[in-house]
PDB file of C-alpha atoms in Angstrom:
ATOM      1  CA  UNK F   1       3.671   4.294   3.075  1.00  0.00           C
ATOM      2  CA  UNK F   2       0.436   1.962   4.359  1.00  0.00           C
ATOM      3  CA  UNK F   3      -1.332   2.782   7.927  1.00  0.00           C
ATOM      4  CA  UNK F   4      -1.839   0.637  10.116  1.00  0.00           C
ATOM      5  CA  UNK F   5      -4.736  -0.020  12.948  1.00  0.00           C
ATOM      6  CA  UNK F   6      -4.999  -2.046  16.329  1.00  0.00           C
ATOM      7  CA  UNK F   7      -7.518  -2.502  18.246  1.00  0.00           C
ATOM      8  CA  UNK F   8      -5.913  -3.928  21.913  1.00  0.00           C
ATOM      9  CA  UNK F   9      -3.172  -3.669  22.902  1.00  0.00           C
ATOM     10  CA  UNK F  10      -2.386  -7.527  21.738  1.00  0.00           C
ATOM     11  CA  UNK F  11      -3.382  -7.374  17.595  1.00  0.00           C
ATOM     12  CA  UNK F  12      -1.971  -7.477  14.889  1.00  0.00           C
ATOM     13  CA  UNK F  13      -1.947  -4.018  13.402  1.00  0.00           C
ATOM     14  CA  UNK F  14      -3.738  -4.836   9.853  1.00  0.00           C
ATOM     15  CA  UNK F  15      -3.334  -2.255   6.901  1.00  0.00           C
ATOM     16  CA  UNK F  16      -5.741   1.286   6.849  1.00  0.00           C
ATOM     17  CA  UNK F  17      -4.217   2.569   3.975  1.00  0.00           C
ATOM     18  CA  UNK F  18      -1.596   2.767   1.147  1.00  0.00           C
ATOM     19  CA  UNK F  19      -0.153   5.784   0.038  1.00  0.00           C
ATOM     20  CA  UNK F  20       2.244   6.833  -3.107  1.00  0.00           C
ATOM     21  CA  UNK F  21       5.529   8.999  -3.041  1.00  0.00           C
ATOM     22  CA  UNK F  22       5.736  11.284  -5.730  1.00  0.00           C
ATOM     23  CA  UNK F  23       9.102  11.354  -7.520  1.00  0.00           C
ATOM     24  CA  UNK F  24       9.934  13.098  -5.232  1.00  0.00           C
ATOM     25  CA  UNK F  25       9.624  10.979  -2.114  1.00  0.00           C
ATOM     26  CA  UNK F  26       7.287  13.644  -0.994  1.00  0.00           C
ATOM     27  CA  UNK F  27       3.582  12.022   0.047  1.00  0.00           C
ATOM     28  CA  UNK F  28       1.458  13.348   2.175  1.00  0.00           C
ATOM     29  CA  UNK F  29      -2.154  12.111   3.245  1.00  0.00           C
ATOM     30  CA  UNK F  30      -5.030  11.850   5.378  1.00  0.00           C
ATOM     31  CA  UNK F  31      -6.806   9.248   7.120  1.00  0.00           C
ATOM     32  CA  UNK F  32      -9.545   9.135   9.069  1.00  0.00           C
ATOM     33  CA  UNK F  33      -9.932   7.212  12.533  1.00  0.00           C
ATOM     34  CA  UNK F  34     -12.649   4.902  12.260  1.00  0.00           C
ATOM     35  CA  UNK F  35     -11.904   3.308  15.490  1.00  0.00           C
ATOM     36  CA  UNK F  36     -10.491   3.228  18.849  1.00  0.00           C
ATOM     37  CA  UNK F  37      -7.525   1.916  18.819  1.00  0.00           C
ATOM     38  CA  UNK F  38      -3.272   2.642  17.642  1.00  0.00           C
ATOM     39  CA  UNK F  39      -2.702   3.844  14.513  1.00  0.00           C
ATOM     40  CA  UNK F  40       0.988   3.981  12.773  1.00  0.00           C
ATOM     41  CA  UNK F  41       2.888   3.768   9.706  1.00  0.00           C
ATOM     42  CA  UNK F  42       4.981   1.943   7.829  1.00  0.00           C
ATOM     43  CA  UNK F  43       7.425   1.971   5.265  1.00  0.00           C
ATOM     44  CA  UNK F  44       7.746  -0.785   2.934  1.00  0.00           C
ATOM     45  CA  UNK F  45      11.058  -0.389   1.624  1.00  0.00           C
ATOM     46  CA  UNK F  46      13.384   0.827  -1.421  1.00  0.00           C
ATOM     47  CA  UNK F  47      16.166  -0.825  -3.147  1.00  0.00           C
ATOM     48  CA  UNK F  48      17.900   1.796  -1.818  1.00  0.00           C
ATOM     49  CA  UNK F  49      15.820   2.829   1.976  1.00  0.00           C
ATOM     50  CA  UNK F  50      15.329  -0.059   3.923  1.00  0.00           C
ATOM     51  CA  UNK F  51      12.084  -0.418   5.797  1.00  0.00           C
ATOM     52  CA  UNK F  52      10.848   1.905   8.841  1.00  0.00           C
ATOM     53  CA  UNK F  53       7.501   1.503  11.139  1.00  0.00           C
ATOM     54  CA  UNK F  54       7.043   4.154  13.322  1.00  0.00           C
ATOM     55  CA  UNK F  55       5.203   3.820  17.516  1.00  0.00           C
ATOM     56  CA  UNK F  56       1.791   3.885  17.344  1.00  0.00           C
ATOM     57  CA  UNK F  57      -0.070   7.028  18.546  1.00  0.00           C
ATOM     58  CA  UNK F  58      -3.475   5.697  20.082  1.00  0.00           C
ATOM     59  CA  UNK F  59      -6.732   7.444  19.048  1.00  0.00           C
ATOM     60  CA  UNK F  60     -10.132   7.340  21.146  1.00  0.00           C
ATOM     61  CA  UNK F  61     -12.723   8.282  18.433  1.00  0.00           C
ATOM     62  CA  UNK F  62     -15.604  10.454  19.848  1.00  0.00           C
TER      63      UNK F  62
END
């Protein structure tokens, strides 16, 4: 699982953090926003589960 950030609406997302799940598939993580932009998660998939990408949430860093 990776957290991605796009600095502007037309920019490509870039990896901010990569997270591995536990043996049961559960995961937990925290990402501190370092800059304004849209953040989303992307699951790369496995041999039995397809890829998943969430919609982005815009974060305004103060």
